mmCIF file of C-alpha atoms in Angstrom:
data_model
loop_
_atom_site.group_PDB
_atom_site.id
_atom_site.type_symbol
_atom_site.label_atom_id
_atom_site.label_comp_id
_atom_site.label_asym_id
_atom_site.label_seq_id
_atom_site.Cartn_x
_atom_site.Cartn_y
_atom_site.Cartn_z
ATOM 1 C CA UNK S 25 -74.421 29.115 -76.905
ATOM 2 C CA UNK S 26 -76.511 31.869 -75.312
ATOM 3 C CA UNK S 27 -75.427 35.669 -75.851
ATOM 4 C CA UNK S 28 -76.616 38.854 -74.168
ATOM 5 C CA UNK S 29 -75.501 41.889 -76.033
ATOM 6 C CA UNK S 30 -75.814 45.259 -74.406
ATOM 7 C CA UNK S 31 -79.384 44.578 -73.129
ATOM 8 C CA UNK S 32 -81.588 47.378 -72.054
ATOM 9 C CA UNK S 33 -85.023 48.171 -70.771
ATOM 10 C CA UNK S 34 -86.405 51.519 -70.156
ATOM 11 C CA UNK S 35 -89.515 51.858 -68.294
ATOM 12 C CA UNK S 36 -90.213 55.585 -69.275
ATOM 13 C CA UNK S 37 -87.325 57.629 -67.458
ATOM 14 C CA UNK S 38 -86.002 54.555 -65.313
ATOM 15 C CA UNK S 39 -83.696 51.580 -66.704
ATOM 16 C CA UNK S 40 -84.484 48.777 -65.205
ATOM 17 C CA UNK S 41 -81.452 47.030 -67.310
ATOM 18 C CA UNK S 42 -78.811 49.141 -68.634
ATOM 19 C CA UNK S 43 -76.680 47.745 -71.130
ATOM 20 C CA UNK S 44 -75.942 44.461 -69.671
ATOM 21 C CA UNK S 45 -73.842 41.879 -71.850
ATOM 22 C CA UNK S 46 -73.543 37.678 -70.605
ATOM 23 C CA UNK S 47 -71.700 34.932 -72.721
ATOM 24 C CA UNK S 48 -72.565 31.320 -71.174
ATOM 25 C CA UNK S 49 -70.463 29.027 -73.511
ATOM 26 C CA UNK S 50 -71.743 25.657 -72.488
ATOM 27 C CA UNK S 51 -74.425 25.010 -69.978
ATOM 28 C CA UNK S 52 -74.029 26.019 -66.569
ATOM 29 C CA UNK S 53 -75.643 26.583 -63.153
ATOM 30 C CA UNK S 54 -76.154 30.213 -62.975
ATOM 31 C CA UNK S 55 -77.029 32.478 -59.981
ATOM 32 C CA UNK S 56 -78.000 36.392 -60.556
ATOM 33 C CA UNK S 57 -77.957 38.075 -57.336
ATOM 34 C CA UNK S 58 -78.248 42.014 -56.410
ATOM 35 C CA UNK S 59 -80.877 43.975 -54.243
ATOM 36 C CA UNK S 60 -84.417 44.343 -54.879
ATOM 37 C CA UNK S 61 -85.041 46.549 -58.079
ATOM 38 C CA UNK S 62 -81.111 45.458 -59.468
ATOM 39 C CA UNK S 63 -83.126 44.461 -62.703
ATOM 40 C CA UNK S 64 -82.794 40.578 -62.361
ATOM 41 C CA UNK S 65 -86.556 40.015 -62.561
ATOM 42 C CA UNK S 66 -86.711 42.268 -65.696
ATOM 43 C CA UNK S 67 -83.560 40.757 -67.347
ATOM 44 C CA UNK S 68 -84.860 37.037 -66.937
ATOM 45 C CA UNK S 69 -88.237 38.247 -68.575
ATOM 46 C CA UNK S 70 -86.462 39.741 -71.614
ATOM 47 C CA UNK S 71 -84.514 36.364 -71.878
ATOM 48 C CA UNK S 72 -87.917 34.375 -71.754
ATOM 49 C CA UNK S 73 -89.456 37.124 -74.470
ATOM 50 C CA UNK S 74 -92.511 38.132 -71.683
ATOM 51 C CA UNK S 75 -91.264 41.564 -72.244
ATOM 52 C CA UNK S 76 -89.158 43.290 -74.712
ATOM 53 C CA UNK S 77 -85.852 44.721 -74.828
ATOM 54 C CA UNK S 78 -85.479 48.750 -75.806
ATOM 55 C CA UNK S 79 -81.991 47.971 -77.220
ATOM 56 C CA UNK S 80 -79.674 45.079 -77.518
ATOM 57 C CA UNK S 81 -79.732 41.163 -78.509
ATOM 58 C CA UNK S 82 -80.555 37.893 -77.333
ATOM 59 C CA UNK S 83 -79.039 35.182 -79.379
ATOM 60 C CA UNK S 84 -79.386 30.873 -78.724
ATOM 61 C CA UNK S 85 -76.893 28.797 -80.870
ATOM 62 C CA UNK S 86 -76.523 31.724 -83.481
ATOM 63 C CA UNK S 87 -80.563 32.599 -83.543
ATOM 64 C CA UNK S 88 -81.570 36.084 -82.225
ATOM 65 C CA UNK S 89 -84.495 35.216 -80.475
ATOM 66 C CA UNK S 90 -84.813 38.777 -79.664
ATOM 67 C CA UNK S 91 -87.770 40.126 -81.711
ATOM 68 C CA UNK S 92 -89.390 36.690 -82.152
ATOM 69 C CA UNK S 93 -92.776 36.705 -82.282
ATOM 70 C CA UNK S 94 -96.140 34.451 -83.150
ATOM 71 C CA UNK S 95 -95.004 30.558 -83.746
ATOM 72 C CA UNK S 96 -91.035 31.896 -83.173
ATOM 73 C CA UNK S 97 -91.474 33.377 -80.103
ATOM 74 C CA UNK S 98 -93.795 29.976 -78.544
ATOM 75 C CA UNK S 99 -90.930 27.617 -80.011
ATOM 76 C CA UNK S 100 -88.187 30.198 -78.244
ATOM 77 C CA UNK S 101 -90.413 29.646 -75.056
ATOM 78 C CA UNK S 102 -90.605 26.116 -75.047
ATOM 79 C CA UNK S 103 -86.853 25.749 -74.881
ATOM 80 C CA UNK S 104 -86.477 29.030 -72.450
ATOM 81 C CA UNK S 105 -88.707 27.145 -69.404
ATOM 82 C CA UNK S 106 -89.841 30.255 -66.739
ATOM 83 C CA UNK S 107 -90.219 29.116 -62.657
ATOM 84 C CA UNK S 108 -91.486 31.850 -60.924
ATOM 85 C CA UNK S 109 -91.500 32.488 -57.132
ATOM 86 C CA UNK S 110 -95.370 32.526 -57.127
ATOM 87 C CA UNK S 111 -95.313 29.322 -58.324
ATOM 88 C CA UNK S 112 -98.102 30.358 -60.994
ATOM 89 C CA UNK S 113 -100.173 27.103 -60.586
ATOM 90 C CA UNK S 114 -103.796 26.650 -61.598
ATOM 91 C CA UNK S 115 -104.960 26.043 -57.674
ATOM 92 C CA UNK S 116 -108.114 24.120 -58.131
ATOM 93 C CA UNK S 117 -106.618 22.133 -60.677
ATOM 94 C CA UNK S 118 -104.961 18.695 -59.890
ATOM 95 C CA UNK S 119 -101.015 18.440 -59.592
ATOM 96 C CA UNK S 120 -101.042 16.027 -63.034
ATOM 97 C CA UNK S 121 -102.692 18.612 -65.313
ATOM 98 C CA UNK S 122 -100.925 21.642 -63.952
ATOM 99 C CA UNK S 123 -97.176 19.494 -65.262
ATOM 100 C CA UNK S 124 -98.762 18.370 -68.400
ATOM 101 C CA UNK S 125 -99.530 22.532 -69.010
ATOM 102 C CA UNK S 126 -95.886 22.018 -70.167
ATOM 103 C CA UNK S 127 -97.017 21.066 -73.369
ATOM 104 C CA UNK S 128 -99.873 23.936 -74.321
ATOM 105 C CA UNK S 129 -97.050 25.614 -76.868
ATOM 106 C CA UNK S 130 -97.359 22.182 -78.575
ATOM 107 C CA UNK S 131 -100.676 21.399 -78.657
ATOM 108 C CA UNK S 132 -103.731 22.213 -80.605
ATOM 109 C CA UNK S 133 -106.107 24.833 -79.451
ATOM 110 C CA UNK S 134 -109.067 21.545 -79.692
ATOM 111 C CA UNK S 135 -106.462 19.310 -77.079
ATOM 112 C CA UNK S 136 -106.130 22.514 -75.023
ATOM 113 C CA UNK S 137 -110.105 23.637 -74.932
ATOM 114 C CA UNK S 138 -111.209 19.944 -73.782
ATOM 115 C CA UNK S 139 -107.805 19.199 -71.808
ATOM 116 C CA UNK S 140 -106.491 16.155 -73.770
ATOM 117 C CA UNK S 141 -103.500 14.862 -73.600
ATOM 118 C CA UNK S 142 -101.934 11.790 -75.091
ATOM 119 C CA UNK S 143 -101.420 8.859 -72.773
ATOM 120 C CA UNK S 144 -97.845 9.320 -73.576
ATOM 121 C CA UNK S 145 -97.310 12.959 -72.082
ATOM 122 C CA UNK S 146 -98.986 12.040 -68.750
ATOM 123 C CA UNK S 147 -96.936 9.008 -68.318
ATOM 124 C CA UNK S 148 -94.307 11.577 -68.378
ATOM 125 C CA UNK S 149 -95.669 13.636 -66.386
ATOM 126 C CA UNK S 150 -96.057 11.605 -63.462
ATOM 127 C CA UNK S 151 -92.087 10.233 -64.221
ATOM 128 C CA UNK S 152 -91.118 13.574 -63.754
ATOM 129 C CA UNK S 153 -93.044 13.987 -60.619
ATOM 130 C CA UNK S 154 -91.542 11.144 -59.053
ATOM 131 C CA UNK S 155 -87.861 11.990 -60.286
ATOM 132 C CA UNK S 156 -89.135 15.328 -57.643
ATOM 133 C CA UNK S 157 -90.130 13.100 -55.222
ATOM 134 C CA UNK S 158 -94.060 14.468 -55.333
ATOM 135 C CA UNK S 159 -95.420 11.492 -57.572
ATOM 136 C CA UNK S 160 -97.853 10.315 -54.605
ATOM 137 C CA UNK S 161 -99.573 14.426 -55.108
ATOM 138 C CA UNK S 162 -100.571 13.608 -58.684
ATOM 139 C CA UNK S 163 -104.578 13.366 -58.090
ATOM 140 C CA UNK S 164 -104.389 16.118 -55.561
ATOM 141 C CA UNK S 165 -104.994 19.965 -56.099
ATOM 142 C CA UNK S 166 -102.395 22.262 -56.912
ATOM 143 C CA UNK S 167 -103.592 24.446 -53.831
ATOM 144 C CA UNK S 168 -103.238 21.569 -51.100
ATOM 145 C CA UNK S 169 -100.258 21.275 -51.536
ATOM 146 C CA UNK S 170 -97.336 23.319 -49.266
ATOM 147 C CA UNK S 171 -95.321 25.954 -51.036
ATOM 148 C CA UNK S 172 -92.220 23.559 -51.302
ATOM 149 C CA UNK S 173 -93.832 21.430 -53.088
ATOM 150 C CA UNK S 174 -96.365 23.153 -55.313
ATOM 151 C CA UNK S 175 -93.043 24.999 -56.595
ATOM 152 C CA UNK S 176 -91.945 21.312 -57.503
ATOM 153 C CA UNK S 177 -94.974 20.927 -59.571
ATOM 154 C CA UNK S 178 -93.805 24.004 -60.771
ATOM 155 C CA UNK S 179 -90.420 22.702 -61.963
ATOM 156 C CA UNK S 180 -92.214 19.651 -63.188
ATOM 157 C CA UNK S 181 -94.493 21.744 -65.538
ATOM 158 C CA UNK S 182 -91.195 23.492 -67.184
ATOM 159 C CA UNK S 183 -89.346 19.960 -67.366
ATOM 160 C CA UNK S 184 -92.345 18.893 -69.606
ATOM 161 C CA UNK S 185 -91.548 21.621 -71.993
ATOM 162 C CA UNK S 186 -87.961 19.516 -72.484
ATOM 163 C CA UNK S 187 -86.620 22.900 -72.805
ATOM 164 C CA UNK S 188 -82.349 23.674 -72.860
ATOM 165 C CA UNK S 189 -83.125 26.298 -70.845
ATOM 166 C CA UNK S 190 -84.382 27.200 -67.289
ATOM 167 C CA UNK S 191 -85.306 30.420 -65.820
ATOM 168 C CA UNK S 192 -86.016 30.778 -61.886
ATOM 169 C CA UNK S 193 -87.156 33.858 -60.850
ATOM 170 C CA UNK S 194 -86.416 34.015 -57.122
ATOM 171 C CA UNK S 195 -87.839 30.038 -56.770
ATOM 172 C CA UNK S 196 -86.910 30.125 -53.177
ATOM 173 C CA UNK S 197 -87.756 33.383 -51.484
ATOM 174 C CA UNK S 198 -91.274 32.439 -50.571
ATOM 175 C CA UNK S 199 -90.213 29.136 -48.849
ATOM 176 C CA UNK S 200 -88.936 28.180 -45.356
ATOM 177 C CA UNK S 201 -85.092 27.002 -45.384
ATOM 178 C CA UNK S 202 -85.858 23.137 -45.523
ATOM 179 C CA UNK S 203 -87.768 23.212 -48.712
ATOM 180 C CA UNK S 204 -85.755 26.093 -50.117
ATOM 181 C CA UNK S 205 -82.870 23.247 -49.912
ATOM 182 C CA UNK S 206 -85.372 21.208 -51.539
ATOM 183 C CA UNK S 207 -86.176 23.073 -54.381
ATOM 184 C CA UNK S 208 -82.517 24.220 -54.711
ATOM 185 C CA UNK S 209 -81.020 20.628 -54.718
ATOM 186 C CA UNK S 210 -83.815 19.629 -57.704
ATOM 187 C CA UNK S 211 -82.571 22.394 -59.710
ATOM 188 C CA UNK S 212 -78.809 21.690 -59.411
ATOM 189 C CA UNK S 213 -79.604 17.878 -60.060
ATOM 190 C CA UNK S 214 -81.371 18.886 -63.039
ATOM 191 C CA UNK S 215 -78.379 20.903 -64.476
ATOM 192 C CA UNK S 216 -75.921 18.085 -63.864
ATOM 193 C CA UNK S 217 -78.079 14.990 -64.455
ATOM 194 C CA UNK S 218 -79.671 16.415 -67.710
ATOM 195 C CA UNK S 219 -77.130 19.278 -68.776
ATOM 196 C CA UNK S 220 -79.156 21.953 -68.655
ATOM 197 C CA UNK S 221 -78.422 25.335 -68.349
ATOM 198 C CA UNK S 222 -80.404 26.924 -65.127
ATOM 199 C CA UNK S 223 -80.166 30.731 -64.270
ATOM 200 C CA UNK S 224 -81.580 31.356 -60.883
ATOM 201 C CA UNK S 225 -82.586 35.130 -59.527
ATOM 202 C CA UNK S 226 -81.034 34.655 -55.619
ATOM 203 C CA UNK S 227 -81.821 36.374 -52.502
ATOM 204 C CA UNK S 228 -78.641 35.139 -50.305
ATOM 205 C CA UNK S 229 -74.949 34.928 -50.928
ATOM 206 C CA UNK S 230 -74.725 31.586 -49.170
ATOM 207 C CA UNK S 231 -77.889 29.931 -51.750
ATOM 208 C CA UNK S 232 -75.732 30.907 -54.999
ATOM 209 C CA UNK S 233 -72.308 30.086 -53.406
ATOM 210 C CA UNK S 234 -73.391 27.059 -52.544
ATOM 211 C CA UNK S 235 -75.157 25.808 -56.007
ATOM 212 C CA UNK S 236 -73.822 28.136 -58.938
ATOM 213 C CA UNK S 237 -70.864 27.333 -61.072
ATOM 214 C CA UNK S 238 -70.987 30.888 -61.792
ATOM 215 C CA UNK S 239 -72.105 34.305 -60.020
ATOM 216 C CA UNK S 240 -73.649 37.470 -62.074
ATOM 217 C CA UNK S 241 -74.300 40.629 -59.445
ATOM 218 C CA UNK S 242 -76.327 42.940 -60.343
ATOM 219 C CA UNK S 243 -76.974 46.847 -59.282
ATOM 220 C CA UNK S 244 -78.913 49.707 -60.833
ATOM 221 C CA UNK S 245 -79.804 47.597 -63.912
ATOM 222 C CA UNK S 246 -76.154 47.173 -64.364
ATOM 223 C CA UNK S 247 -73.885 43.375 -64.036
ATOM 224 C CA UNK S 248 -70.880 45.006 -61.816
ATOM 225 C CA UNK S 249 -70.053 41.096 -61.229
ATOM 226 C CA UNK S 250 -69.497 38.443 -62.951
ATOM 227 C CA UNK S 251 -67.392 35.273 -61.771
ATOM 228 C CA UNK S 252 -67.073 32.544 -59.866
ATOM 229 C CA UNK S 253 -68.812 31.670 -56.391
ATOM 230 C CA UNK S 254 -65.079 31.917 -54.725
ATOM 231 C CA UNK S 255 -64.337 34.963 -56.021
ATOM 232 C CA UNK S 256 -67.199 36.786 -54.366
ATOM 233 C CA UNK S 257 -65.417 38.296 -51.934
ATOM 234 C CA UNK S 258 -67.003 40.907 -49.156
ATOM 235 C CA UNK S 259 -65.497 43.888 -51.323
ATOM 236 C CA UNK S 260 -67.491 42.294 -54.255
ATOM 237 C CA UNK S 261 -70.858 41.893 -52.219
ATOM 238 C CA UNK S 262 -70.406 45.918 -50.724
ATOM 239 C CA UNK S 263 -70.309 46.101 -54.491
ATOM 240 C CA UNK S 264 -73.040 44.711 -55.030
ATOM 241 C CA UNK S 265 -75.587 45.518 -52.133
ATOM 242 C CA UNK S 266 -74.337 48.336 -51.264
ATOM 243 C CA UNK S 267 -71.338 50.236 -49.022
ATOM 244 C CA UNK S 268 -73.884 49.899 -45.748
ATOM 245 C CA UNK S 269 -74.336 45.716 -46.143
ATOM 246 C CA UNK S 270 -72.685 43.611 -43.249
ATOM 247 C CA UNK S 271 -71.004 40.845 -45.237
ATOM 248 C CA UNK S 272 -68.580 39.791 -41.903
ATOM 249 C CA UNK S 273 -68.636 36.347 -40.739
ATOM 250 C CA UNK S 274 -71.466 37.558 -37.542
ATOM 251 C CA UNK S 275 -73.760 38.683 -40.137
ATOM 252 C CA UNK S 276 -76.506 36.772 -40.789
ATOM 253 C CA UNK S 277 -78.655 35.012 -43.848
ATOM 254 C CA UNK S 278 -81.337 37.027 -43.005
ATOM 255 C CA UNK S 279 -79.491 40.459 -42.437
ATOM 256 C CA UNK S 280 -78.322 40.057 -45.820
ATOM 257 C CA UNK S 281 -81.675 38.591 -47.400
ATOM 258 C CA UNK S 282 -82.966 41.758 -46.087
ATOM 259 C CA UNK S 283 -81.266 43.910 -48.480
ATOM 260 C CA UNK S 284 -81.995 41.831 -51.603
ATOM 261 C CA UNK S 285 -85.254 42.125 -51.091
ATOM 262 C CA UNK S 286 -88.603 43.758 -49.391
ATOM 263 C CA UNK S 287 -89.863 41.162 -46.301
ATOM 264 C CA UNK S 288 -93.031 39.453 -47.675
ATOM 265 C CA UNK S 289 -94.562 36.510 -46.552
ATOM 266 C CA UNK S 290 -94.747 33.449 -47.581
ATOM 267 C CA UNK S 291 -97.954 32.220 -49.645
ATOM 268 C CA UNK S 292 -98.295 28.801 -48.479
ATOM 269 C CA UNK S 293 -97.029 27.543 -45.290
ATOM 270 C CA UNK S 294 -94.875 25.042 -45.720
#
């Protein structure tokens, strides 16, 4: 179904991906974890087409979506949905119309310049934010909402798209633990409830143990791991995070969230 083939981006000198290959047969629930700078933010933006690939292939169902571009690379993009950790919301613009953004690769440039959209599409819209639990924030702004929940608007807006695909770039590292549970339970119902394929970017062992069928670790640009949650053993974290990370049973979530990535905080209380 989806095929990485020796994937690689060079930033000038540095790789920020080097050479990394992924087969996912059937859809799955996916976590990539590895230290800040590992290359999973890069590799998930290659896979979306944001940015391109120095070397190496992307292929979907026999279709190398690597070099698409113009009308290709929109339809690639509307089955390849991207969640970002910033939630990337329009702030002063009510929850409704941020979801029904979904559907700009399908609209005309008229629809999008006077924001129309078919009676149709917002009655889905508002479906979808009530499957998240969220359909009472509809009329509100994006920007009063907390950070759990504007990053369900933000799952809503990529579940418009319909796409087979979604991307999370670290959807959970700017939330407190109760809404990080939140946002992680949506995406794991959405993989098993709809069969989609989800690949997260993770900041703690425990988050992709607990909701990935399947564990990729990454270090130095490179995938030195790729298997299932149980066999992520402490040898295969040191592996991952480095010879210095405490992976015994006293260390703690945020020891270890410490090394995958820089302390920031969050945007939006939640």
């Amino acid at each position: 179904m989806l095929t990485i083939d020796a994937l690689t981006k060079r930033f000038g000198q540095k790789i920020a991906v080097d050479k990394a290959s992924v087969v996912v047969d059937r859809p799955a629930m996916i976590g990539i974890i590895g230290r800040s700078g590992a290359g999973k933010s890069t590799l998930l933006r290659i896979m979306n087409r944001m940015d391109n690939a120095t070397s190496g292939t992307i292929t979907y169902d026999g279709t190398d979506v690597t070099g698409a571009k113009g009308a290709a690379q929109r339809a690639w993009q509307s089955r390849c949905a991207m969640i970002f950790q910033q939630f990337n919301l329009v702030p002063r613009m009510d929850v409704v119309s941020n979801v029904l953004h979904g559907t700009l690769n399908r609209r005309s440039t008229l629809s999008t310049m006077f924001n129309l959209y078919p009676q149709d599409d917002i009655h889905t819209a508002i479906d979808i934010l009530d499957r998240l639990g969220i359909a009472e924030q509809a009329a509100k702004r994006a920007d009063a909402l907390s950070g759990g929940q504007q990053q369900r608007v933000a799952i809503a807006r990529a579940l418009m798209q319909d796409p087979e695909i979604i991307l999370a770039d670290e959807p959970i590292a700017s939330l407190d633990p109760m809404n990080a549970q939140v946002v992680m339970d949506a995406l794991r119902r959405i993989h098993e409830e709809d069969g989609r394929m989800v690949i997260a970017n993770l900041h703690t062992l425990d988050t992709a143990r607990r909701y990935c069928d399947r564990v990729i670790g990454m270090r130095d640009g490179r995938i030195v791991f790729d298997g299932r949650p149980d066999q992520l053993t402490t040898g295969v974290a040191r592996d991952i995070y480095g010879a210095g990370a405490d992976f015994s049973e006293s260390a703690t979530s945020t020891q270890i969230n410490t090394l995958a990535k820089p302390a920031r905080p969050a945007l939006v209380p939640a």
